[in-house]
Coordinates of C-alpha atoms in Angstrom, one line a residue:
Chain H
X1 CA 1.6 8.8 5.4
X2 CA -0.3 10.0 7.8
X3 CA -2.2 13.3 7.6
X4 CA -3.3 13.6 11.1
X5 CA 0.5 13.9 11.6
X6 CA 1.5 16.7 9.3
X7 CA 1.6 19.9 10.3
X8 CA -1.5 22.6 8.4
X9 CA 1.1 24.2 6.0
X10 CA 2.4 20.6 5.0
X11 CA -0.8 19.4 4.1
X12 CA -1.4 22.9 1.6
X13 CA 2.1 22.2 0.4
X14 CA 1.0 18.4 -0.3
X15 CA -2.3 19.4 -1.9
X16 CA -1.0 22.0 -3.9
X17 CA 1.7 20.1 -4.9
X18 CA -0.8 16.7 -5.9
X19 CA -3.1 19.4 -7.4
X20 CA -0.8 21.2 -9.7
X21 CA 0.5 17.7 -10.7
X22 CA -3.1 16.3 -12.4
X23 CA -2.7 19.2 -14.9
X24 CA -0.5 16.1 -17.0
X25 CA -3.0 14.5 -17.2
X26 CA -3.1 12.9 -14.3
X27 CA -6.6 13.1 -13.5
X28 CA -5.9 9.7 -11.4
X29 CA -3.7 11.8 -9.1
X30 CA -6.8 14.8 -8.6
X31 CA -8.7 11.9 -7.6
X32 CA -6.5 11.0 -4.6
X33 CA -6.5 14.4 -3.8
X34 CA -10.2 14.8 -3.5
X35 CA -10.3 11.4 -1.4
X36 CA -6.9 11.4 0.4
X37 CA -7.6 14.7 1.2
X38 CA -11.7 15.0 2.2
X39 CA -11.7 14.8 5.6
X40 CA -9.6 17.7 5.8
X41 CA -10.8 19.9 3.7
X42 CA -15.0 19.9 4.8
X43 CA -15.4 17.0 7.7
X44 CA -12.3 18.9 10.1
X45 CA -12.8 22.1 11.9
X46 CA -11.7 24.9 10.7
X47 CA -8.3 25.9 10.8
X48 CA -6.2 28.7 8.5
X49 CA -5.0 26.4 5.8
X50 CA -8.2 24.7 4.9
X51 CA -10.1 27.2 2.8
X52 CA -6.9 27.1 0.7
X53 CA -7.6 23.3 1.1
X54 CA -10.8 23.5 0.4
X55 CA -10.0 25.3 -3.0
X56 CA -8.3 23.0 -4.1
X57 CA -10.1 19.8 -3.5
X58 CA -12.7 21.2 -5.0
X59 CA -11.0 21.9 -8.1
X60 CA -9.5 18.5 -8.9
X61 CA -12.9 17.4 -7.8
X62 CA -14.2 19.5 -10.8
X63 CA -10.7 18.7 -12.9
X64 CA -11.7 14.9 -11.9
X65 CA -15.5 15.2 -12.9
X66 CA -14.9 16.7 -16.8
X67 CA -11.9 14.1 -17.4
X68 CA -14.1 11.4 -16.8
X69 CA -16.5 13.0 -18.6
X70 CA -13.8 13.2 -21.7
X71 CA -12.8 10.1 -21.5
X72 CA -16.4 7.9 -21.4
X73 CA -17.6 10.1 -24.6
X74 CA -14.1 8.8 -26.5
X75 CA -14.6 5.5 -25.3
X76 CA -19.1 5.3 -26.1
X77 CA -17.5 6.6 -30.0
X78 CA -14.7 4.0 -29.8
X79 CA -16.6 0.6 -28.8
X80 CA -19.5 1.9 -31.0
X81 CA -17.4 2.8 -34.6
X82 CA -15.0 0.7 -34.3
X83 CA -16.5 -1.6 -36.2
X84 CA -17.0 1.1 -39.2
X85 CA -14.1 3.3 -38.8
X86 CA -12.5 0.5 -40.6
X87 CA -8.3 0.6 -41.4
X88 CA -7.7 4.1 -38.9
X89 CA -9.9 2.0 -36.3
X90 CA -7.7 -0.5 -36.3
X91 CA -4.6 1.6 -36.4
X92 CA -6.0 2.9 -33.3
X93 CA -6.9 -0.6 -31.8
X94 CA -4.5 -1.9 -29.0
X95 CA -6.1 -5.0 -28.5
X96 CA -8.8 -6.2 -31.2
X97 CA -11.5 -8.8 -30.4
X98 CA -11.8 -11.2 -32.1
X99 CA -15.0 -12.4 -34.0
X100 CA -17.9 -10.9 -35.7
X101 CA -18.7 -7.5 -34.2
Chain J
X1 CA 11.4 -11.7 -23.8
X2 CA 14.6 -11.4 -22.4
X3 CA 14.1 -9.4 -19.0
X4 CA 16.7 -7.0 -18.1
X5 CA 18.7 -6.6 -15.1
X6 CA 17.1 -4.5 -13.3
X7 CA 14.2 -6.3 -12.3
X8 CA 16.5 -8.6 -10.6
X9 CA 17.1 -6.2 -8.0
X10 CA 13.4 -5.5 -7.0
X11 CA 13.5 -9.4 -4.6
X12 CA 17.4 -9.3 -3.8
X13 CA 17.6 -7.4 -0.8
X14 CA 13.3 -8.3 -0.1
X15 CA 13.1 -10.6 1.2
X16 CA 13.3 -9.9 5.1
X17 CA 11.3 -9.4 8.0
X18 CA 11.7 -6.8 10.4
X19 CA 9.9 -5.5 13.2
X20 CA 10.1 -2.1 12.7
X21 CA 12.5 -1.0 15.6
X22 CA 12.6 -2.7 19.4
X23 CA 9.6 -2.6 21.2
X24 CA 10.8 -4.6 24.1
X25 CA 11.0 -1.6 26.6
X26 CA 8.6 -2.8 29.9
X27 CA 6.8 0.7 30.1
X28 CA 6.2 4.5 29.1
X29 CA 6.1 7.4 31.3
X30 CA 4.0 10.1 29.2
X31 CA 6.2 13.3 29.8
X32 CA 4.8 16.9 29.9
X33 CA 6.1 19.1 27.3
X34 CA 8.2 22.0 28.7
X35 CA 8.6 24.0 25.9
X36 CA 6.6 27.0 25.0
X37 CA 5.9 25.9 21.2
X38 CA 4.3 23.2 23.2
X39 CA 2.2 22.1 20.3
X40 CA 2.4 18.8 20.5
X41 CA 3.1 16.2 23.7
X42 CA 5.5 13.4 23.0
X43 CA 6.0 10.1 24.7
X44 CA 9.6 9.5 26.3
X45 CA 10.2 6.7 27.1
X46 CA 13.0 5.2 29.7
X47 CA 14.8 2.6 29.8
X48 CA 14.6 2.1 33.4
X49 CA 11.1 2.1 34.5
X50 CA 9.4 -0.6 35.6
X51 CA 7.2 -2.6 33.9
X52 CA 3.8 -2.0 34.6
X53 CA 2.7 -4.8 32.3
X54 CA 3.7 -8.3 32.0
X55 CA 7.3 -8.4 29.5
X56 CA 5.1 -12.4 28.1
X57 CA 2.1 -10.2 27.5
X58 CA 3.6 -7.7 25.4
X59 CA 5.0 -10.0 23.4
X60 CA 2.4 -11.6 22.4
X61 CA 0.1 -8.7 22.5
X62 CA 2.6 -7.3 19.4
X63 CA 2.6 -10.9 17.7
X64 CA -0.8 -11.2 17.6
X65 CA -1.2 -8.1 15.8
X66 CA 0.8 -8.1 13.6
X67 CA 0.1 -11.4 12.5
X68 CA -3.0 -10.1 11.5
X69 CA -2.2 -6.8 9.4
X70 CA 0.4 -9.3 7.6
X71 CA -2.1 -12.1 6.6
X72 CA -4.1 -9.0 4.3
X73 CA -1.4 -8.4 2.6
X74 CA -0.3 -11.7 1.6
X75 CA -2.9 -12.9 0.9
X76 CA -4.4 -10.5 -1.3
X77 CA -1.2 -10.8 -3.1
X78 CA -1.3 -14.2 -3.7
X79 CA -5.2 -13.8 -4.2
X80 CA -4.1 -11.4 -7.8
X81 CA -1.6 -14.0 -8.8
X82 CA -4.5 -17.1 -8.7
X83 CA -6.7 -15.2 -10.6
X84 CA -4.8 -14.2 -13.1
X85 CA -3.2 -17.5 -13.5
X86 CA -6.3 -18.6 -13.3
X87 CA -8.4 -16.7 -16.1
X88 CA -5.7 -15.8 -18.4
X89 CA -3.5 -18.8 -20.1
X90 CA -0.8 -15.9 -21.5
X91 CA 0.6 -16.3 -17.5
X92 CA 0.7 -20.5 -18.4
X93 CA 1.3 -21.1 -22.0
X94 CA 5.4 -21.6 -22.4
X95 CA 7.2 -20.6 -25.5
X96 CA 9.9 -21.8 -25.2
X97 CA 11.2 -18.6 -23.9
X98 CA 13.8 -18.3 -21.0
X99 CA 15.2 -15.1 -19.1
X100 CA 18.4 -15.3 -19.7
X101 CA 19.4 -16.3 -16.0
X102 CA 18.0 -19.4 -16.3
X103 CA 19.6 -20.1 -19.4
X104 CA 19.4 -24.5 -19.6
X105 CA 16.4 -26.0 -21.3
X106 CA 13.9 -28.3 -19.6
X107 CA 13.0 -29.8 -23.4
X108 CA 15.3 -32.8 -22.5
X109 CA 14.9 -36.1 -22.7
X110 CA 16.2 -37.8 -20.1
X111 CA 14.5 -36.8 -17.1
X112 CA 18.5 -37.0 -15.5
X113 CA 19.2 -33.9 -17.9
X114 CA 16.3 -32.2 -17.3
X115 CA 16.9 -32.3 -13.7
X116 CA 20.7 -31.8 -14.3
X117 CA 19.7 -28.2 -16.3
X118 CA 17.9 -27.5 -13.5
X119 CA 19.8 -27.6 -10.9
X120 CA 22.1 -25.8 -13.0
X121 CA 20.3 -23.0 -13.9
X122 CA 19.3 -22.4 -9.6
X123 CA 22.8 -22.0 -9.1
X124 CA 22.9 -19.0 -11.7
X125 CA 20.1 -18.1 -10.6
X126 CA 20.9 -17.2 -7.2
X127 CA 25.0 -16.6 -7.9
X128 CA 22.9 -14.0 -10.2
X129 CA 20.6 -12.6 -6.5
X130 CA 23.8 -13.0 -4.2
X131 CA 25.5 -10.7 -6.4
X132 CA 23.6 -8.1 -6.9
X133 CA 22.7 -8.2 -2.8
X134 CA 26.3 -7.8 -2.5
X135 CA 26.8 -5.1 -5.1
X136 CA 23.8 -3.1 -2.9
X137 CA 24.7 -3.4 0.3
X138 CA 28.4 -2.3 -0.6
X139 CA 27.2 0.7 -2.7
X140 CA 24.6 1.1 0.8
X141 CA 27.7 1.2 2.8
X142 CA 29.6 3.4 0.9
X143 CA 26.7 6.1 0.9
X144 CA 26.1 5.7 -2.8
X145 CA 22.3 7.2 -2.9
X146 CA 21.4 8.4 -5.2
X147 CA 22.4 5.3 -7.5
X148 CA 20.8 3.0 -5.2
X149 CA 17.8 4.8 -5.8
X150 CA 18.5 5.7 -9.6
X151 CA 18.4 2.1 -10.1
X152 CA 15.1 1.3 -7.6
X153 CA 13.0 4.0 -9.5
X154 CA 14.1 2.4 -12.6
X155 CA 13.4 -0.9 -11.3
X156 CA 10.1 0.6 -10.4
X157 CA 9.1 2.0 -13.2
X158 CA 10.3 -1.5 -15.9
X159 CA 7.3 -2.5 -12.9
X160 CA 4.8 -0.2 -13.1
X161 CA 4.7 1.1 -16.9
X162 CA 6.4 -2.3 -18.6
X163 CA 4.7 -4.9 -16.6
X164 CA 1.2 -3.5 -16.2
X165 CA 1.4 -2.6 -19.8
X166 CA 2.1 -6.6 -20.8
X167 CA -0.2 -8.1 -18.2
X168 CA -3.3 -5.5 -19.4
X169 CA -2.8 -6.0 -22.7
X170 CA -3.6 -9.7 -22.5
X171 CA -6.6 -9.4 -19.6
X172 CA -8.5 -7.5 -22.7
X173 CA -7.3 -9.6 -25.2
X174 CA -8.9 -12.7 -22.4
X175 CA -11.5 -11.4 -22.3
X176 CA -11.6 -10.7 -25.9
X177 CA -12.5 -6.5 -25.2
X178 CA -11.4 -4.1 -28.2
X179 CA -8.9 -1.3 -26.2
X180 CA -7.4 2.0 -28.2
X181 CA -3.9 3.2 -27.6
X182 CA -5.2 6.5 -26.1
X183 CA -7.5 5.3 -23.2
X184 CA -4.3 2.8 -22.7
X185 CA -1.8 5.0 -22.8
X186 CA -3.6 6.9 -19.6
X187 CA -4.8 4.0 -18.2
X188 CA -1.4 2.9 -17.7
X189 CA 0.6 6.8 -16.9
X190 CA -1.8 7.0 -14.3
X191 CA -1.4 3.9 -13.0
X192 CA 2.0 4.4 -13.4
X193 CA 3.6 7.8 -12.6
X194 CA 0.8 7.9 -9.8
X195 CA 2.8 4.6 -8.5
X196 CA 5.9 6.0 -9.0
X197 CA 4.0 9.0 -6.8
X198 CA 3.1 7.5 -3.6
X199 CA 6.6 4.6 -3.1
X200 CA 8.8 6.5 -4.2
X201 CA 7.6 10.5 -2.5
X202 CA 4.4 10.8 -0.2
X203 CA 1.2 9.0 -0.9
X204 CA -1.7 7.5 1.2
X205 CA -0.1 4.5 3.0
X206 CA -3.1 2.2 1.8
X207 CA -2.2 3.7 -1.4
X208 CA 1.2 3.5 -2.0
X209 CA 0.7 -0.3 0.7
X210 CA -1.6 -1.9 -2.4
X211 CA 0.9 -0.4 -4.7
X212 CA 3.3 -2.9 -3.7
X213 CA 1.0 -5.6 -3.3
X214 CA 0.1 -4.8 -6.9
X215 CA 3.8 -4.8 -8.1
X216 CA 4.5 -8.0 -6.1
X217 CA 1.8 -9.8 -7.8
X218 CA 3.5 -8.9 -11.4
X219 CA 6.6 -9.5 -10.4
X220 CA 5.6 -12.8 -9.1
X221 CA 3.4 -13.4 -12.5
X222 CA 6.7 -12.9 -14.2
X223 CA 8.2 -15.6 -12.3
X224 CA 5.6 -17.7 -13.4
X225 CA 5.3 -16.9 -16.6
X226 CA 9.8 -17.5 -17.9
X227 CA 10.4 -19.8 -15.7
X228 CA 10.9 -23.3 -16.6
X229 CA 8.8 -26.4 -13.9
X230 CA 11.4 -27.8 -12.3
X231 CA 13.4 -24.4 -12.0
X232 CA 11.1 -22.9 -10.4
X233 CA 10.5 -25.2 -8.1
X234 CA 14.6 -25.8 -7.1
X235 CA 14.4 -22.1 -7.1
X236 CA 11.7 -21.5 -4.7
X237 CA 14.2 -24.0 -2.1
X238 CA 16.8 -22.5 -3.1
X239 CA 15.9 -19.3 -2.3
X240 CA 15.3 -20.0 1.1
X241 CA 18.0 -21.3 2.3
X242 CA 19.8 -18.5 0.9
X243 CA 17.4 -16.5 2.3
X244 CA 17.9 -18.5 6.1
X245 CA 22.2 -18.2 5.4
X246 CA 22.1 -14.2 4.0
X247 CA 20.0 -12.7 7.8
X248 CA 20.9 -14.4 9.8
X249 CA 25.2 -15.3 9.3
X250 CA 27.2 -12.6 10.7
X251 CA 28.2 -11.9 7.4
X252 CA 25.4 -12.4 5.5
X253 CA 24.5 -9.7 2.9
X254 CA 20.9 -9.2 4.5
X255 CA 21.6 -8.7 7.6
X256 CA 24.3 -6.1 7.1
X257 CA 21.9 -4.3 5.0
X258 CA 19.5 -4.5 7.7
X259 CA 22.6 -3.7 10.5
X260 CA 23.8 -0.5 8.9
X261 CA 20.3 1.0 8.1
X262 CA 19.5 0.4 11.8
X263 CA 23.1 1.6 12.6
X264 CA 22.2 5.0 11.1
X265 CA 19.0 5.2 11.9
X266 CA 17.2 5.0 8.6
X267 CA 14.5 3.8 7.1
X268 CA 15.6 0.9 4.5
X269 CA 14.0 2.4 1.2
X270 CA 10.2 2.1 1.2
X271 CA 10.3 0.9 -2.3
X272 CA 11.8 -2.6 -1.5
X273 CA 9.5 -3.1 1.9
X274 CA 5.8 -3.2 2.9
X275 CA 4.9 -1.7 6.0
X276 CA 2.2 -2.4 8.1
X277 CA 1.7 1.1 9.1
X278 CA 4.1 3.9 9.8
X279 CA 6.9 3.6 11.9
X280 CA 8.3 6.4 14.2
X281 CA 12.2 5.8 13.6
X282 CA 14.8 7.8 16.4
X283 CA 13.1 11.1 17.8
X284 CA 15.9 12.5 19.6
X285 CA 15.5 16.1 20.7
X286 CA 17.1 17.5 17.4
X287 CA 14.3 17.3 15.6
X288 CA 17.0 17.8 12.0
X289 CA 17.8 13.3 13.4
X290 CA 14.1 12.9 12.7
X291 CA 13.0 10.5 10.0
X292 CA 10.0 12.4 8.1
X293 CA 7.8 10.2 8.9
X294 CA 5.5 10.2 11.8
X295 CA 4.2 7.2 13.6
X296 CA 0.7 6.2 13.4
X297 CA -0.8 4.9 17.1
X298 CA -1.7 1.8 16.0
X299 CA -0.6 -0.4 18.1
X300 CA -2.7 -1.4 21.2
X301 CA 0.8 -1.8 23.4
X302 CA 0.6 1.7 23.8
X303 CA -2.8 2.0 25.3
X304 CA -2.4 5.7 26.7
X305 CA -0.7 7.0 25.0
X306 CA -2.8 7.1 21.6
X307 CA -1.1 10.4 21.0
X308 CA 2.4 10.9 19.5
X309 CA 2.2 13.8 17.3
X310 CA 5.1 15.2 15.8
X311 CA 7.9 16.8 17.4
X312 CA 7.8 20.0 15.7
X313 CA 10.3 23.2 17.0
X314 CA 13.7 23.4 19.4
X315 CA 15.9 20.9 20.6
X316 CA 16.1 20.8 24.7
X317 CA 20.3 19.5 24.5
X318 CA 19.7 18.0 27.9
X319 CA 16.7 16.0 27.6
X320 CA 17.2 13.2 24.2
X321 CA 14.1 11.1 24.3
X322 CA 14.3 7.5 23.2
X323 CA 11.2 8.5 20.7
X324 CA 10.5 5.0 19.0
X325 CA 7.1 3.4 18.1
X326 CA 7.0 0.2 17.0
X327 CA 3.8 0.7 15.5
X328 CA 4.3 -1.6 12.6
X329 CA 5.6 -5.0 11.3
X330 CA 7.9 -4.4 7.7
X331 CA 8.2 -8.1 5.8
X332 CA 10.0 -7.9 2.3
X333 CA 8.8 -7.5 -1.1
X334 CA 10.2 -10.4 -2.7
X335 CA 8.5 -12.7 0.2
X336 CA 5.4 -11.4 -0.9
X337 CA 7.3 -12.5 -4.8
X338 CA 8.2 -15.9 -3.8
X339 CA 5.0 -16.4 -2.4
X340 CA 2.7 -15.5 -4.9
X341 CA 5.0 -17.6 -6.9
X342 CA 4.9 -20.7 -4.3
X343 CA 0.7 -20.6 -5.0
X344 CA 0.7 -19.2 -8.9
X345 CA 2.7 -22.5 -10.1
X346 CA 0.9 -25.1 -7.4
X347 CA -2.5 -23.2 -8.9
X348 CA -1.3 -23.0 -12.6
X349 CA 0.4 -26.9 -12.3
X350 CA -1.2 -28.9 -9.4
X351 CA -4.0 -31.0 -10.5
X352 CA -6.8 -29.1 -8.3
X353 CA -8.3 -26.0 -5.9
X354 CA -6.8 -28.5 -2.9
X355 CA -3.5 -28.1 -3.7
X356 CA -3.7 -24.3 -3.8
X357 CA -4.9 -23.6 -1.4
X358 CA -3.2 -26.2 0.7
X359 CA -0.3 -24.0 -0.4
X360 CA -2.1 -20.9 0.7
X361 CA -2.7 -22.4 4.5
X362 CA 1.0 -24.1 4.5
X363 CA 2.2 -20.1 3.4
X364 CA -0.2 -18.6 6.2
X365 CA 0.8 -21.0 8.8
X366 CA 5.0 -20.3 8.5
X367 CA 4.0 -16.3 8.2
X368 CA 2.8 -17.1 11.9
X369 CA 5.3 -18.9 12.8
X370 CA 7.8 -16.3 11.6
X371 CA 6.0 -14.3 13.3
X372 CA 5.8 -15.4 16.6
X373 CA 10.0 -16.2 16.6
X374 CA 10.5 -12.0 15.4
X375 CA 8.1 -11.5 18.9
X376 CA 10.6 -13.4 20.6
X377 CA 14.2 -13.1 18.6
X378 CA 13.6 -9.3 18.4
X379 CA 15.7 -8.8 15.4
X380 CA 15.4 -9.4 11.9
X381 CA 14.3 -12.8 10.3
X382 CA 14.2 -14.1 7.3
X383 CA 11.1 -14.6 6.0
X384 CA 10.6 -16.8 3.7
X385 CA 12.5 -20.7 4.6
X386 CA 9.5 -22.0 6.9
X387 CA 6.9 -20.9 4.5
X388 CA 9.1 -21.8 1.5
X389 CA 9.3 -25.6 3.0
X390 CA 5.6 -25.8 4.4
X391 CA 4.2 -24.6 1.5
X392 CA 6.9 -27.6 -0.9
X393 CA 5.9 -30.3 1.6
X394 CA 2.2 -29.2 1.3
X395 CA 2.6 -28.7 -3.2
X396 CA 3.9 -32.3 -3.3
X397 CA 3.0 -34.4 -0.8
X398 CA -1.1 -32.6 -2.0
X399 CA -0.3 -33.7 -5.9
X400 CA 0.8 -37.1 -4.9
X401 CA -0.4 -38.5 -2.1
X402 CA -4.1 -36.6 -1.0
X403 CA -5.4 -35.7 -4.5
X404 CA -5.7 -39.3 -5.3
X405 CA -6.0 -40.5 -2.3
X406 CA -9.6 -38.2 -2.0
X407 CA -10.0 -39.4 -5.8
X408 CA -9.9 -42.7 -5.2
X409 CA -12.4 -42.7 -2.3
X410 CA -15.1 -40.8 -4.0
X411 CA -14.7 -43.1 -7.5
X412 CA -16.2 -45.6 -4.3
X413 CA -18.3 -43.4 -2.3
X414 CA -16.2 -43.5 0.4
X415 CA -17.3 -40.5 2.8
X416 CA -15.0 -39.9 5.4

């Protein structure tokens, strides 16, 4: 899908759908939104819908940063305290490494 | 694990190399847009124009560019498969589990029985494929689009979620990494959901191509794991013959599929085909007949017509412009899968890297030749036969002739 060939209303609609979709625990979708629409929002000369697209891209970026922060924190906590938590950690673990931690 | 039916369809219809729209029209003449709405210009090609550029040159330019455009994804897919095979031992461990499509075991006492079993496995597998293909073509002919879409969605769901979950698990086990369910859940959910959106709806082209490469690689890995040794090689051979028959014979199912799609001016399902660029099917003056995916100005042939923008707005009944833009070549996903199966098996069972590299080169040469033929014949061609033949020949000759030869030379310190 080439964004160049779409009329502006459709670009806006696509951006909005990607933004709304990201709320379903999909930060990756927000990332795609930011990367894909970045040029449209910030590099291209202004057009009517560009302001709205800018807001969506900014909000997606914000949401993405938030999710990255949350996930990094959780992963750090888990990796650090996994051995100490014992049974709970095993229950949460998808793969358990072999050897002595 | 017995793999379920829905993964079969993934490769049935995907073994066809289709040239995106017909580029054979000799030249173009940009037509000024008479309409006042004019938010765009469009290129109108009429068949009775005198050829500006030599036809031969067009053919060669077209062929060369698209060879390169297809090399990259095919190589990427093979690299992913070989990298996984070499690092994650899960996919080379045989623990006796087989697909239900290959019920005969290869753990037999005698060579003859083993050969017989592999041939029988192949016959079963190929018949399943044939039946599924015919079923799909019948559904397509009778316009049961919903059923087909549902089937495709189900199979991509399984590939994107279940197989990638397995893959991720095995990679973590190989590298001895601790991972918790919430994180893994998030990763798989994101990967799968964005994949579904990109493949079946709208998404950036590169991301869609990347996802198609990844699911081909996953599928190839499953085949490498669950197909018994000899059966895999026989199946590869048999499926190239089937591909040849199915695409070239007048009543072949794949040929019928492609022809029906072309008659109806519809693109073949995006989930089955890798396209190197977006393609505009037919632009009639009536916008409702358009495919919704406009083209990109990729091909160097059409230098002057770099702008082919969306033809919005009104129809002008009198002028029917045949707008086609062959921006790329399409390759079925089944081709990706079987190429990767061949190279992956060479990496898994070949003694060293020479075999793998030889098979890789063989497949690329085959692909070049196939694309050359495509440029000459300008119709859908099977992509498997030439590449797989070369690949098989190179595998067996390298493994059994070249390698011992090189080893002896090295032993005797004789450099050539």
